[in-house]
mmCIF file of C-alpha atoms in Angstrom:
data_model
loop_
_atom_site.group_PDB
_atom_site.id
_atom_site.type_symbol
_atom_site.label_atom_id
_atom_site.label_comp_id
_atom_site.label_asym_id
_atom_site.label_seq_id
_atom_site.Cartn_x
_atom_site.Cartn_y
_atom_site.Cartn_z
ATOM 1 C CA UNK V 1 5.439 -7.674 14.097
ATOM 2 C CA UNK V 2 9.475 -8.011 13.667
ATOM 3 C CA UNK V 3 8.454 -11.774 12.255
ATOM 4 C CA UNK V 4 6.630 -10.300 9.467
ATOM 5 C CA UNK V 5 8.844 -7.690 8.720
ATOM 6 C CA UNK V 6 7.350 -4.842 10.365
ATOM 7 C CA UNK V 7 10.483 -3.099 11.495
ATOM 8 C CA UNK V 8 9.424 -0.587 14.365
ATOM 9 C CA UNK V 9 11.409 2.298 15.338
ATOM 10 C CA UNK V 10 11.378 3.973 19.320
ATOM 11 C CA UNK V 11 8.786 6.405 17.594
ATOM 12 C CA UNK V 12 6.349 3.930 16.065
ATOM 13 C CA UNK V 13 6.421 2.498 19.538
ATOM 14 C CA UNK V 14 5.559 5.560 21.260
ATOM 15 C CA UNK V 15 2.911 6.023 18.719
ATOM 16 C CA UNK V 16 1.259 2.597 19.718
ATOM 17 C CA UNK V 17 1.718 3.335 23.052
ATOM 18 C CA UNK V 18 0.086 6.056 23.253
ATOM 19 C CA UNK V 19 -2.877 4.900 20.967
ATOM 20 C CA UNK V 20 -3.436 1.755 23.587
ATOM 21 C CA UNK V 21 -3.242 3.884 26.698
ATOM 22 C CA UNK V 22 -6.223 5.818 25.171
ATOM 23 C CA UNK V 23 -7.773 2.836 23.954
ATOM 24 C CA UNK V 24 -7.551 0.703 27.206
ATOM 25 C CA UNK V 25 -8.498 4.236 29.185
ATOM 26 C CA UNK V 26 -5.502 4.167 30.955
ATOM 27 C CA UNK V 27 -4.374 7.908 32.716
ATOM 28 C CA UNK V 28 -1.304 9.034 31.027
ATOM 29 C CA UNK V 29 0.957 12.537 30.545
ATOM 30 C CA UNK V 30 1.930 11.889 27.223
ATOM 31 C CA UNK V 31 2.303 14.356 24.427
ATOM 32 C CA UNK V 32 -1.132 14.699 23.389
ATOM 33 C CA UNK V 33 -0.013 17.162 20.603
ATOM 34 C CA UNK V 34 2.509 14.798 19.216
ATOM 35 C CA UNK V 35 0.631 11.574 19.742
ATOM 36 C CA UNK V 36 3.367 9.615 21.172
ATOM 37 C CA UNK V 37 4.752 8.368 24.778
ATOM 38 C CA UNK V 38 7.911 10.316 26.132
ATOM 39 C CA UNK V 39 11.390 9.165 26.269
ATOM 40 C CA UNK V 40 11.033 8.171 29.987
ATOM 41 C CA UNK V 41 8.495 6.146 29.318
ATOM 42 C CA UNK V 42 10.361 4.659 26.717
ATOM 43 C CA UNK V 43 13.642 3.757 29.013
ATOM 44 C CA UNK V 44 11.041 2.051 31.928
ATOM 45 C CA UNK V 45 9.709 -0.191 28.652
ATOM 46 C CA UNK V 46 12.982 -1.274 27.660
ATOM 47 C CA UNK V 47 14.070 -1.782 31.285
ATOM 48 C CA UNK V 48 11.040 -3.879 32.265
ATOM 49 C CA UNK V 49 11.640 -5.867 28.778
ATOM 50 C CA UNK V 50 15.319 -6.910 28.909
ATOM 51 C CA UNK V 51 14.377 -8.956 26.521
ATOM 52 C CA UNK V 52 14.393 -6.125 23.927
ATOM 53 C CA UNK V 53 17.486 -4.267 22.369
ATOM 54 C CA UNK V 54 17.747 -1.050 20.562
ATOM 55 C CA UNK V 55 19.690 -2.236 17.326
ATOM 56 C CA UNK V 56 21.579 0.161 15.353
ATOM 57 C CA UNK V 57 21.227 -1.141 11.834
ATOM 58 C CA UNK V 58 24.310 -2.438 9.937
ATOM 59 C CA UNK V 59 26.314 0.244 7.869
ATOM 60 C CA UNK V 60 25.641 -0.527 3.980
ATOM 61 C CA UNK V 61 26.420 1.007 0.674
ATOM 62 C CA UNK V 62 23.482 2.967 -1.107
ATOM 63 C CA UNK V 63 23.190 0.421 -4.146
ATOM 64 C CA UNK V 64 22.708 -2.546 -0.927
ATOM 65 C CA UNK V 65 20.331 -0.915 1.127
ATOM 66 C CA UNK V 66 17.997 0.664 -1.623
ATOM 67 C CA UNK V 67 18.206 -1.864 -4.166
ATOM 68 C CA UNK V 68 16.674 -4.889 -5.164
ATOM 69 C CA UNK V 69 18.392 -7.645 -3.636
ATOM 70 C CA UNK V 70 19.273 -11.311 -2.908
ATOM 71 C CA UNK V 71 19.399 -10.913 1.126
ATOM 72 C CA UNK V 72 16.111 -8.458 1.359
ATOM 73 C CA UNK V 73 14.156 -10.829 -0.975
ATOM 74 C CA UNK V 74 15.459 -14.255 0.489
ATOM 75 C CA UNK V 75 14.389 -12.814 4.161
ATOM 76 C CA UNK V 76 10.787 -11.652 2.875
ATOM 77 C CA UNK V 77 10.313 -15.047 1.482
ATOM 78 C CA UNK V 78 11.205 -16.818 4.332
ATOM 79 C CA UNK V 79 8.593 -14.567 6.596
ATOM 80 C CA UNK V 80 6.050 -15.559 3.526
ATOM 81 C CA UNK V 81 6.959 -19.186 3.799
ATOM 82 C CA UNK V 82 6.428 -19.476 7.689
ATOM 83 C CA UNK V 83 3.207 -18.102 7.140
ATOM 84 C CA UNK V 84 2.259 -20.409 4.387
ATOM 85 C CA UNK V 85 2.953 -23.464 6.224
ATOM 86 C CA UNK V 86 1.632 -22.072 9.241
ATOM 87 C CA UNK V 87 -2.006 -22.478 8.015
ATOM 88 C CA UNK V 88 -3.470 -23.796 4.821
ATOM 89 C CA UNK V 89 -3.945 -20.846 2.315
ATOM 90 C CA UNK V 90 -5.475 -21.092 -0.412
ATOM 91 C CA UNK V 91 -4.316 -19.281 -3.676
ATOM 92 C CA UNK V 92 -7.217 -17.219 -3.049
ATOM 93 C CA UNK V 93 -6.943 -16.002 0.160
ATOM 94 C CA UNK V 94 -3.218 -14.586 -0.093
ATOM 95 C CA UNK V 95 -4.248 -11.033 -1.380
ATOM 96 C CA UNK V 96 -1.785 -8.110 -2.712
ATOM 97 C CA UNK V 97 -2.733 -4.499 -2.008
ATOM 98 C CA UNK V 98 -1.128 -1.094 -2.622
ATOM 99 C CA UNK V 99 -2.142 2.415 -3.528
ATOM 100 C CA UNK V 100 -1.974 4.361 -6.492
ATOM 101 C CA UNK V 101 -1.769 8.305 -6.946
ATOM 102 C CA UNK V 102 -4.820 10.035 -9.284
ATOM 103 C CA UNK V 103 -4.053 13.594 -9.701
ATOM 104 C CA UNK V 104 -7.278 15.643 -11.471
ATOM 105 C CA UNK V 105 -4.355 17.180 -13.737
ATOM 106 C CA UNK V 106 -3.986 13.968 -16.351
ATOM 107 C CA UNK V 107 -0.823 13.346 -17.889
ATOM 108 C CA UNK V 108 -1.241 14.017 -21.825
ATOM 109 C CA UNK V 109 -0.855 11.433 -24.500
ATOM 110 C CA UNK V 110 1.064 11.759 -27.593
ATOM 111 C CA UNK V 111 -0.201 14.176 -30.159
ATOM 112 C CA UNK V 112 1.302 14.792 -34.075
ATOM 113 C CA UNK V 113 1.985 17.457 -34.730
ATOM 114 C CA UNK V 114 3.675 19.600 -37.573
ATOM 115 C CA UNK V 115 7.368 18.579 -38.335
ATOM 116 C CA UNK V 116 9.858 21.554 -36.624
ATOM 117 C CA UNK V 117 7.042 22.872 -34.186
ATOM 118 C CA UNK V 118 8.723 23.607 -31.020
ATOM 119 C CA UNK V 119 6.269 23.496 -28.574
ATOM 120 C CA UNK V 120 3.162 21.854 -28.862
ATOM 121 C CA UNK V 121 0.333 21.829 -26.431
ATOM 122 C CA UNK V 122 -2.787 19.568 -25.231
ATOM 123 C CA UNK V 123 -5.562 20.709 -22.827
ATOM 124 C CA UNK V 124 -5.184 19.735 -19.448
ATOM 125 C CA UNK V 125 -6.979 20.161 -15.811
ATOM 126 C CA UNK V 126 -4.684 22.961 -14.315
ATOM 127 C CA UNK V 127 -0.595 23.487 -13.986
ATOM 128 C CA UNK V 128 -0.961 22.112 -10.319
ATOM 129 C CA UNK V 129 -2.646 18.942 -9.595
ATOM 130 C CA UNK V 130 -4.424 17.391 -6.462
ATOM 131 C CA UNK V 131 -3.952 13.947 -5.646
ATOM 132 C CA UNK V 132 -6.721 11.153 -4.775
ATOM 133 C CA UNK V 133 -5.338 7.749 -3.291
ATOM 134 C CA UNK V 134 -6.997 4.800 -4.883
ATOM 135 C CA UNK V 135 -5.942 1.118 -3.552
ATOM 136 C CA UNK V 136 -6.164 -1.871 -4.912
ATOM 137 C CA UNK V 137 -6.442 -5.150 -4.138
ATOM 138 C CA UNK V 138 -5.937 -8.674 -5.684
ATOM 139 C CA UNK V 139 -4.895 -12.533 -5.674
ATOM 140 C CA UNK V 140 -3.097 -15.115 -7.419
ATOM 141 C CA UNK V 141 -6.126 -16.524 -8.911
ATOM 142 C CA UNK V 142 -7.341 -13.179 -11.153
ATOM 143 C CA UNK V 143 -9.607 -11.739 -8.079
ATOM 144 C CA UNK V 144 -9.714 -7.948 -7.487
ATOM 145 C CA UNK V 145 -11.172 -6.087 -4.328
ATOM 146 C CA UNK V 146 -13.285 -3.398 -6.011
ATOM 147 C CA UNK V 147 -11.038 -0.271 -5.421
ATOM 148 C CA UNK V 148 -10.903 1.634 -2.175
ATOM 149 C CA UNK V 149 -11.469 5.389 -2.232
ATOM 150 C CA UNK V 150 -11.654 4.958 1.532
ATOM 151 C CA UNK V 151 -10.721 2.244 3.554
ATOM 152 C CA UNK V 152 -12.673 1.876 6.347
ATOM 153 C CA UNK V 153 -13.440 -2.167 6.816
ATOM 154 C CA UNK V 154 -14.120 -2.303 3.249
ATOM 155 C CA UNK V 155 -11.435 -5.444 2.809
ATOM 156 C CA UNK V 156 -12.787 -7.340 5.204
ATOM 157 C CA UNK V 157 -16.672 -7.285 3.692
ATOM 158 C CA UNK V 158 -15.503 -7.835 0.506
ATOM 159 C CA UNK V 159 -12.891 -10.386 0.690
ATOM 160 C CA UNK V 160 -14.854 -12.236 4.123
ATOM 161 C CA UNK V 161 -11.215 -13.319 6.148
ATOM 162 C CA UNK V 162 -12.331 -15.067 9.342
ATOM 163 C CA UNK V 163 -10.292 -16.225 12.673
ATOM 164 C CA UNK V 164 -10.812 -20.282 10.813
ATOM 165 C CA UNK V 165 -10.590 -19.298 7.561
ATOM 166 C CA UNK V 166 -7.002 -16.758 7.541
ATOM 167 C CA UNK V 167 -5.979 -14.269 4.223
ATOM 168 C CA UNK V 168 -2.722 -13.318 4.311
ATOM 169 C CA UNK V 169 -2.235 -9.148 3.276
ATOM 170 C CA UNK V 170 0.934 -8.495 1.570
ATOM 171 C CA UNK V 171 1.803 -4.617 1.959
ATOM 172 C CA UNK V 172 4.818 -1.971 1.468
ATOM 173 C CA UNK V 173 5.975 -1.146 4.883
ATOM 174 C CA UNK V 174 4.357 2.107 5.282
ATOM 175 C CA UNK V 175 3.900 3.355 8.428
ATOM 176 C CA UNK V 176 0.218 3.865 8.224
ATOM 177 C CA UNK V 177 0.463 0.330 8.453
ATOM 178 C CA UNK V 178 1.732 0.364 11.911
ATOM 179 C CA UNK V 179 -1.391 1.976 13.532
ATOM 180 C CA UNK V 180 -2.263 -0.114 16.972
ATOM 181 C CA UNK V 181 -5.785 -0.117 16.008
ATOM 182 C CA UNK V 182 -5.203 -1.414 12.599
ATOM 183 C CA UNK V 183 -2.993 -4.050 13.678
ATOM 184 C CA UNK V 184 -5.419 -5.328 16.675
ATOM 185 C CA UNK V 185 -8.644 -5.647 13.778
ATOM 186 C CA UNK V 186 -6.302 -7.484 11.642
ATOM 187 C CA UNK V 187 -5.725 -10.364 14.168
ATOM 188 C CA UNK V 188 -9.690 -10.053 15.448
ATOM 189 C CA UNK V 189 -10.479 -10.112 11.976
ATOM 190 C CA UNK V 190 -7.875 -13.032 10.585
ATOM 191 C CA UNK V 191 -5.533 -11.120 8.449
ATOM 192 C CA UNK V 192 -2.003 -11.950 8.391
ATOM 193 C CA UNK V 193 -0.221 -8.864 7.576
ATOM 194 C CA UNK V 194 3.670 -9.380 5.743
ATOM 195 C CA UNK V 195 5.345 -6.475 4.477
ATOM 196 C CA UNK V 196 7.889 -6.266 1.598
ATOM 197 C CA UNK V 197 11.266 -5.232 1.889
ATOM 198 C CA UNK V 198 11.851 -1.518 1.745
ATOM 199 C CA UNK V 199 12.338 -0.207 -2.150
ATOM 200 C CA UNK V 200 11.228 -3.565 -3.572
ATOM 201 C CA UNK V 201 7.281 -3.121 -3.922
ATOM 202 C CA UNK V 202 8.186 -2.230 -7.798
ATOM 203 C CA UNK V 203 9.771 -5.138 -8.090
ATOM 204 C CA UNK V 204 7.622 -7.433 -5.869
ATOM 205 C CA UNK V 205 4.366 -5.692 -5.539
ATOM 206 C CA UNK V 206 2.049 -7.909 -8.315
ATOM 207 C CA UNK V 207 0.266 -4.925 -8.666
ATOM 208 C CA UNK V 208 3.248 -2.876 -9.762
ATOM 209 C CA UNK V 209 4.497 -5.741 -12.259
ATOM 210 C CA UNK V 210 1.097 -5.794 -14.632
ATOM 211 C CA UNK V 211 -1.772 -3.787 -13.541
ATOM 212 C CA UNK V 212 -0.463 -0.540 -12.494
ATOM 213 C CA UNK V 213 1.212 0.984 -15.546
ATOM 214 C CA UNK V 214 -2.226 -0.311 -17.639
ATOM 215 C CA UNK V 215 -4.687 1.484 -14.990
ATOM 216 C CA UNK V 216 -2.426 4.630 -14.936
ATOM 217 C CA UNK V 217 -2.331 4.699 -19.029
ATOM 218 C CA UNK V 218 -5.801 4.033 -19.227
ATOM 219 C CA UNK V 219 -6.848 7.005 -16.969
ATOM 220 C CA UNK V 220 -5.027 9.321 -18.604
ATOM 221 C CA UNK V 221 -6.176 8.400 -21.974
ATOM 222 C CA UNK V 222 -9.714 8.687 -20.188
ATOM 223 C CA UNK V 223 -9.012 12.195 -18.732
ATOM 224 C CA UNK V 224 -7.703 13.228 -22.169
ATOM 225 C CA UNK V 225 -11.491 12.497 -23.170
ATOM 226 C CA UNK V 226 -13.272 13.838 -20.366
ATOM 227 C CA UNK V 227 -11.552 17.301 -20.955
ATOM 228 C CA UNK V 228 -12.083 17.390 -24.958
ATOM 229 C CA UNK V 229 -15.638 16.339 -23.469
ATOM 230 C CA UNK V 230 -15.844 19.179 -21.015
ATOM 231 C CA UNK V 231 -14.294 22.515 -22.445
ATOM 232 C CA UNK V 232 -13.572 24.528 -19.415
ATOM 233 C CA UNK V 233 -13.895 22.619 -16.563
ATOM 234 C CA UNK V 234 -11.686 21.218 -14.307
ATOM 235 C CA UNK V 235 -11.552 17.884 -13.455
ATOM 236 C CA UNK V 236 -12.583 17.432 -9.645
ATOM 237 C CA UNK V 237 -12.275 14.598 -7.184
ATOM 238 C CA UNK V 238 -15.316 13.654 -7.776
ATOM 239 C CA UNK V 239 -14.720 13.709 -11.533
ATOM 240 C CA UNK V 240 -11.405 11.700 -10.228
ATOM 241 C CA UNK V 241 -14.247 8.671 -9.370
ATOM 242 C CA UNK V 242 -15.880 8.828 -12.287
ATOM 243 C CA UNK V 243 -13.499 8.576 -14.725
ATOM 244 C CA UNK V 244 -11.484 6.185 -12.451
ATOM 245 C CA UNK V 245 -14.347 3.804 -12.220
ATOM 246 C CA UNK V 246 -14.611 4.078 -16.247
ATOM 247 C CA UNK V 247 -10.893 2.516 -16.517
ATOM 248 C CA UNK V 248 -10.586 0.246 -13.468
ATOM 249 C CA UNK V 249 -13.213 -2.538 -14.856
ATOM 250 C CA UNK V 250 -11.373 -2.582 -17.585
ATOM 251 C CA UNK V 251 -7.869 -2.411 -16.794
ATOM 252 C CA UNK V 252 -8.884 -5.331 -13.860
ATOM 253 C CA UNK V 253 -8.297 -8.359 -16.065
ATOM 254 C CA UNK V 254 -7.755 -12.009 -14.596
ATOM 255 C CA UNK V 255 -4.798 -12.462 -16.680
ATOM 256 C CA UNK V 256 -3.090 -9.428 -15.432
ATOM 257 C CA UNK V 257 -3.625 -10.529 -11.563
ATOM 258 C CA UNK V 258 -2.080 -14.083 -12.101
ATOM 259 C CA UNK V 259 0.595 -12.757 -14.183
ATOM 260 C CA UNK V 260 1.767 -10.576 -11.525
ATOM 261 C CA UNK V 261 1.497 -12.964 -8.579
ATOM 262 C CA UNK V 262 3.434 -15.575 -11.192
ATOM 263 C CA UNK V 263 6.461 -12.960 -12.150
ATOM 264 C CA UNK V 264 6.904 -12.191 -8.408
ATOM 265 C CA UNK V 265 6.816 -15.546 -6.965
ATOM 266 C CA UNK V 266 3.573 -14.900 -4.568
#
């Protein structure tokens, strides 16, 4: 997982201890509240694998260790390279995912208005929003995964990766993506995980770079619709869906997908 940039801290691998001891049915007295492996057990790991070291990362200014930079990106691309040569991928089966927040409170367009009004208003959902994750998934030839709601093997039906025939998943570096069961049905399942450097998915995430900023614009403009459509109501997440769905097929264009993958180099 350190090869392919997953960095874990002595909590994520408490956390995956702790989810294989339940997994392989093994008796344990961890924290069952906090999901995670003690301390002690952590010190008789690192002592039976002298191999391993706790580092203490480097001490770097803000603008180096948040920013878009030369030593992040070069080490991402080599990971990305290794894993290219590694196996023959095709264009099509290196595939870009991340998430995107819908809140059922849209953000309102541009009105006119009268010249020296001070406050003008449009009609919206409610002051306080809820949020609906929607991810997304696509390649470097124009492909998308339809978008995921929920998540539950719904990459692997649609985009078929197999042990002979590897896709490579590029992802932020969230720990969600960390989770020992995940990680085990990506290898069963031939996908190749690489994550991107930390604070560079706008910069590197395809998605980010063209299709993104079109979806979000789109649904908004959509919402704006749906509530002039709707006097009254609220917009709930199943509303969220529907309007969503109304956008994405849209907003999904081949030209945006190899764009992206062609600005950011994957």
């Amino acid at each position: 997982m350190e090869k392919a940039l997953f960095g874990l801290t002595t909590k994520d691998v408490r956390r995956l201890a702790y989810d294989f001891a339940n997994q392989m049915g093994i008796k344990h007295r961890f924290n069952t509240n906090n999901k995670m492996a003690g301390y002690d057990w952590l010190s008789g790991f690192m002592s039976r694998h002298p191999e391993l070291a706790i580092r203490k990362p480097e001490a770097m200014n803000i603008a180096r260790a948040v920013g878009f930079n030369r030593p992040q990106v070069e080490k991402f691309f080599d990971v990305y390279r290794g894993v290219l040569t590694s196996h023959e991928y095709s264009d099509a089966r290196i595939w870009n995912m991340n998430e995107t927040g819908l809140s059922n409170v849209q953000k309102p367009g541009n009105i006119i208005a009268t010249k020296g009004t001070r406050e003008v208003g449009k009609m919206t959902s409610g002051e306080r929003g809820k949020t609906v994750t929607a991810i997304c998934a696509t390649n470097a030839v124009g492909i998308y995964i339809p978008p995921l709601f929920i998540f539950p093997r719904h990459f692997c039906e649609i985009a078929k990766p197999s042990v002979e025939e590897k896709h490579v998943l590029i992802l932020d570096g969230h720990h969600s993506h960390k989770i020992l069961a995940d990680v085990e049905f990506a290898r069963a399942n031939g996908i190749v995980m690489i994550t991107l450097p930390p604070h560079c998915t706008q910069k590197m995430q395809p998605l980010y770079k063209t299709f993104f900023k079109a979806l979000k614009n789109a649904y908004n403009a959509s919402a704006d619709t749906w509530m002039v459509a709707n006097q009254g109501k609220r917009i709930s997440f199943y509303d969220i869906a529907e309007i969503f769905a109304s956008v994405y097929n849209r907003s999904a264009t081949v030209e945006k997908s190899v764009n992206g993958s062609r600005v950011c180099g994957i």
